[in-house]
Coordinates of C-alpha atoms and ligand atoms in Angstrom, one line a residue:
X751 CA -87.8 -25.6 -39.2
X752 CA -89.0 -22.0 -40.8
X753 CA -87.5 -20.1 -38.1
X754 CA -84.0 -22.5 -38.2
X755 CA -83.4 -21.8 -41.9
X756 CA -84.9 -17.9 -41.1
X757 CA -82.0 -17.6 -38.5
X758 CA -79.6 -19.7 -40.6
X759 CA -80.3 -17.3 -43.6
X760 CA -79.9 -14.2 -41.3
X761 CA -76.8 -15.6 -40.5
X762 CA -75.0 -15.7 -44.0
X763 CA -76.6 -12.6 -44.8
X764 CA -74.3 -10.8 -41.9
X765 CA -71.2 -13.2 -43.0
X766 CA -71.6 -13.8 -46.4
X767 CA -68.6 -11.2 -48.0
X768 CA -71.0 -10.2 -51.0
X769 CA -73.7 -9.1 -48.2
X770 CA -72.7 -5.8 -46.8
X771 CA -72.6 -4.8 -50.2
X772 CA -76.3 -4.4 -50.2
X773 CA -76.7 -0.3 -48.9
X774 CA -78.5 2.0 -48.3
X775 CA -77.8 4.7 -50.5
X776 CA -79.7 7.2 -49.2
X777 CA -78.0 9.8 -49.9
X778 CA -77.8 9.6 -53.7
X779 CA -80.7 7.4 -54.4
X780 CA -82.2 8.9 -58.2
X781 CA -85.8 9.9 -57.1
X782 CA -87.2 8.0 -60.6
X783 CA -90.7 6.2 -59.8
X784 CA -90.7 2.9 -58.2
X785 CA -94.0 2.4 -60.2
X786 CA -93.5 3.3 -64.1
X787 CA -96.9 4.1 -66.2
X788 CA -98.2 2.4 -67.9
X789 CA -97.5 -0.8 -66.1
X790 CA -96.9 -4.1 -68.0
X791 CA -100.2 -6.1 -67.5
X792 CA -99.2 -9.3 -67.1
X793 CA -97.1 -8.2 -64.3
X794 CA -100.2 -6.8 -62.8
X795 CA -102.4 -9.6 -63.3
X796 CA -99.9 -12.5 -62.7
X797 CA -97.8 -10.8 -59.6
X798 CA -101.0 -9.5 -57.4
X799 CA -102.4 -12.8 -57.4
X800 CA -101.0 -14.0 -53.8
X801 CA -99.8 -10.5 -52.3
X802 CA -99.5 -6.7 -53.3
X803 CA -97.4 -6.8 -56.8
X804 CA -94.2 -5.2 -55.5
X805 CA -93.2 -2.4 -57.5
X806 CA -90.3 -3.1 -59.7
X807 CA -88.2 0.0 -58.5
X808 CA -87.9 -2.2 -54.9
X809 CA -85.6 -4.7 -56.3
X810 CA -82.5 -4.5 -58.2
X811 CA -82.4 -6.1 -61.6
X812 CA -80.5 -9.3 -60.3
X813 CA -82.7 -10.3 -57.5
X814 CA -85.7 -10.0 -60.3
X815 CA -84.0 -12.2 -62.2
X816 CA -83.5 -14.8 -59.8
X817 CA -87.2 -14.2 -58.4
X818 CA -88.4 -14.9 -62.0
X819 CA -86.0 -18.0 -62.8
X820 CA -87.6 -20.0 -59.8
X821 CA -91.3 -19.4 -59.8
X822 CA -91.6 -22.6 -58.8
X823 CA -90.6 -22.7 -56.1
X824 CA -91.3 -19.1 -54.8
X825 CA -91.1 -18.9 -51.4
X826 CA -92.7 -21.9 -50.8
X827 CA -95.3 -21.4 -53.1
X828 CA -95.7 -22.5 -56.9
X829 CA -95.9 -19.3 -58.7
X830 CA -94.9 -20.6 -62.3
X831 CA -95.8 -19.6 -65.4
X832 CA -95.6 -20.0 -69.0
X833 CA -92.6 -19.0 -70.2
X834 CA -93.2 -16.3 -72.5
X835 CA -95.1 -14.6 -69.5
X836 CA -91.8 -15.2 -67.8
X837 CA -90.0 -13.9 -70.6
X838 CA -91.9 -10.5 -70.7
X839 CA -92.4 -9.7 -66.9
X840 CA -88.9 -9.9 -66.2
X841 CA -88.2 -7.9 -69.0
X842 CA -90.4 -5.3 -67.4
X843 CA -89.3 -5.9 -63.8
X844 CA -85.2 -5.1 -65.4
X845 CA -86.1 -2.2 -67.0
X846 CA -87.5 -0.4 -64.1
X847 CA -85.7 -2.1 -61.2
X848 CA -84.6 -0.6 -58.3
X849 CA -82.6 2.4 -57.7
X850 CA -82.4 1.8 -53.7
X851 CA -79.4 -1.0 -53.8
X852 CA -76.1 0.1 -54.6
X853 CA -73.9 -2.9 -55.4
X854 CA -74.7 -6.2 -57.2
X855 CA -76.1 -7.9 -54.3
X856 CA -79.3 -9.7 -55.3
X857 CA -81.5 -10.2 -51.8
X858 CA -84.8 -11.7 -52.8
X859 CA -86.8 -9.7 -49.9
X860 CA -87.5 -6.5 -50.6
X861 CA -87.3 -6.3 -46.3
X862 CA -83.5 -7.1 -46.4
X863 CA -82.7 -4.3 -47.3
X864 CA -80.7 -1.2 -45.2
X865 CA -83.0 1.4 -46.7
X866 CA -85.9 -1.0 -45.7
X867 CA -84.7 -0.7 -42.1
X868 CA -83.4 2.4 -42.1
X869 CA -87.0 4.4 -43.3
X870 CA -88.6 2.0 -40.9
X871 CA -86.4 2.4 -37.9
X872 CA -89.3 4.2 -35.9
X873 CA -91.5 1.5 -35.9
X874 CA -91.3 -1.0 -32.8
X875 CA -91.0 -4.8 -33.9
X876 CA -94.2 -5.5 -32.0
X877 CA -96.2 -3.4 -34.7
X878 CA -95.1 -5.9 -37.5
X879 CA -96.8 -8.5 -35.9
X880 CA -100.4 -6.8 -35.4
X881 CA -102.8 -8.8 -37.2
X882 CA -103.7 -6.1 -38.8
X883 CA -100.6 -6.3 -40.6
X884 CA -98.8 -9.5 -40.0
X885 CA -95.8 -9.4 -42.1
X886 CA -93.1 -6.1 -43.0
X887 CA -93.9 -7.2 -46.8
X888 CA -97.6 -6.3 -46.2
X889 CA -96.5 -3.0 -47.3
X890 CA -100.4 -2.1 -48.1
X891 CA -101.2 -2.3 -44.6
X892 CA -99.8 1.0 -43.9
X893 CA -99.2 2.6 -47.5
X894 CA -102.4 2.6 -48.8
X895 CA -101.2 3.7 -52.3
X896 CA -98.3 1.0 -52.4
X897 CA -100.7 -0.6 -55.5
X898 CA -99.8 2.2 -57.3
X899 CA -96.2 2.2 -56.4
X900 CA -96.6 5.2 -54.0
X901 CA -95.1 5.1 -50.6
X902 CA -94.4 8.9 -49.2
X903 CA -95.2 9.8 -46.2
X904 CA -98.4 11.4 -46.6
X905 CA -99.7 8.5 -47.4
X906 CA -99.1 6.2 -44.8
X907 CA -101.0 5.1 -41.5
X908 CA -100.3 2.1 -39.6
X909 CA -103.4 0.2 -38.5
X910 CA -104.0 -0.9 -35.2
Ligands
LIG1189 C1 -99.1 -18.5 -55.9 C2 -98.9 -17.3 -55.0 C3 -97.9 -16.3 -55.5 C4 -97.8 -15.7 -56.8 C5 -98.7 -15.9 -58.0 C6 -96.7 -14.8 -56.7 N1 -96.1 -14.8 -55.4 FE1 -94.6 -13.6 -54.8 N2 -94.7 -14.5 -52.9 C7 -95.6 -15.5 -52.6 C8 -95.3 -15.9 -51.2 C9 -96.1 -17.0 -50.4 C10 -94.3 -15.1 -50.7 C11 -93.7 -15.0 -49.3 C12 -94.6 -14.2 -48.4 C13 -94.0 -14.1 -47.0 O1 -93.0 -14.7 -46.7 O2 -94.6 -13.3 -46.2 C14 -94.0 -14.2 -51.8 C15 -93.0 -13.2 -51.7 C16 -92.6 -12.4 -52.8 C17 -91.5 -11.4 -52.7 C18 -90.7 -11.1 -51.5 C19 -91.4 -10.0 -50.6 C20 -90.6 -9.6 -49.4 O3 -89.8 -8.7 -49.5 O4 -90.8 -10.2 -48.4 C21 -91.4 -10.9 -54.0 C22 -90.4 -9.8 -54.4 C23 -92.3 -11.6 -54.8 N3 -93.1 -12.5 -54.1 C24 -92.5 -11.3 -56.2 C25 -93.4 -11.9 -57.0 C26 -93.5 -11.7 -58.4 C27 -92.6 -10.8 -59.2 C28 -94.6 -12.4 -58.9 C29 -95.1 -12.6 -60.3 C30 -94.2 -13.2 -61.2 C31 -95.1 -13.1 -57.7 N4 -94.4 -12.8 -56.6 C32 -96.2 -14.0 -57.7 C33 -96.5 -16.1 -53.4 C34 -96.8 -15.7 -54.7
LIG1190 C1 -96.4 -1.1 -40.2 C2 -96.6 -0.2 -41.3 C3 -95.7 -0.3 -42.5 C4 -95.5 -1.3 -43.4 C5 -96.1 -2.7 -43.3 C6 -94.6 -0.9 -44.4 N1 -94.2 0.4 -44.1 FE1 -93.0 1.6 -45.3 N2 -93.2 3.1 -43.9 C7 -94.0 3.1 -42.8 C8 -93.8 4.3 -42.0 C9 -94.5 4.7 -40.8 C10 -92.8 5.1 -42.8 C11 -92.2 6.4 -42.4 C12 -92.9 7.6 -42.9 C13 -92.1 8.8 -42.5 O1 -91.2 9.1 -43.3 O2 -92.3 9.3 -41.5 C14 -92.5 4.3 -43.9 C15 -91.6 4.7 -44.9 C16 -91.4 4.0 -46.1 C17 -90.6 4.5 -47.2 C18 -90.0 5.9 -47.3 C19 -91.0 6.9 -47.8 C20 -90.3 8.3 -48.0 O3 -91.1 9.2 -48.5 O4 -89.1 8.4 -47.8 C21 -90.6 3.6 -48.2 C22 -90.0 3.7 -49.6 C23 -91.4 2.5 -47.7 N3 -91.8 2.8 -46.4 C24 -91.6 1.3 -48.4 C25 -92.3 0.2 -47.9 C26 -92.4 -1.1 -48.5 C27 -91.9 -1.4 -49.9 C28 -93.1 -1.9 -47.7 C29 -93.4 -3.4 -47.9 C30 -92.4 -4.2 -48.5 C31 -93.4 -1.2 -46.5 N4 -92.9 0.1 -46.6 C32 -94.1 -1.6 -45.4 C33 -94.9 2.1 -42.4 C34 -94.9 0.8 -43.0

């Protein structure tokens, strides 16, 4: 069933009219932070609870929004929470969204999108799968600063 509605969703994403609208904008991309400091703390606490809190500058504003109206059902899983914690980690999540996506698209993976594949190109789709890693979204596997919003180059190194 996962991997029906993965393929089905992989589908609309290349037919959907609104999806090729989602670049990357490589080229012009601001180099602002993805990471702002100080960071909001209940984003910290409430977001690292299940998985690395993604940085805010790795989504645009609209996918944050949607992420944060539907915590209950969160990608299966029932991340929900009051809603003036709701209230004030989106607010934070807005303000310093991304600066990677170019058009209004609103993907709710940070690993939908072109720049995703495009600085990743290099690495051979068996790699993703190490246990070691296990999942693209593991981004900590490899960028051992990610917790602190920091993904260069020098600071990466893929596990075996
Ligand atoms: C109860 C556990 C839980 C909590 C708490 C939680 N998440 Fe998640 N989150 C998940 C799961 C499960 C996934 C899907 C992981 C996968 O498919 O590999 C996910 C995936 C994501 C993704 C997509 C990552 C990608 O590109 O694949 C984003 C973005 C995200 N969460 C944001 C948030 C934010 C923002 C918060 C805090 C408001 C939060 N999460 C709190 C469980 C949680
Ligand atoms: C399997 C290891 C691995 C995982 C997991 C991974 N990356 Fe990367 N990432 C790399 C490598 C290798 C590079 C290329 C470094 C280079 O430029 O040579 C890279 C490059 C990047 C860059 C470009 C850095 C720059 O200086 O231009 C960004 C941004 C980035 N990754 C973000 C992420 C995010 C966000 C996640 C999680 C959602 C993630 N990565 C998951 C290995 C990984």
């Amino acid at each position: 069933m996962k991997l029906l509605s993965n393929a089905l969703l992989a589908l609309l994403a290349v037919t959907a009219p609104g999806a090729q609208a989602a670049q990357y904008n490589g080229e012009n991309r601001s180099h602002s932070p993805m990471l702002p400091k100080p960071v909001n703390a209940k984003w910290q606490q409430e977001c690292s609870g299940c998985h690395l809190a993604f940085a805010p500058g790795l989504l645009p504003a609209a996918s944050w929004r949607k992420i944060m109206s539907g915590l209950d059902h969160h990608f299966g899983a029932d991340a929900s929470l009051a809603a003036q914690d709701v209230t004030e980690i989106t607010a934070f999540l807005e303000k310093n969204q991304a600066n990677r996506w170019t058009s209004n698209a609103a993907p709710l993976r940070i690993t939908e999108g072109k720049w995703f594949a495009a600085k990743h190109r290099e690495i051979a789709p068996a790699v993703w799968q190490r246990a070691s890693i296990k999942s693209a979204n593991n981004c900590i596997a490899c960028h051992r600063s990610a917790d602190k919003g920091v993904f260069d180059e020098h600071q990466v190194s893929i596990p075996r």
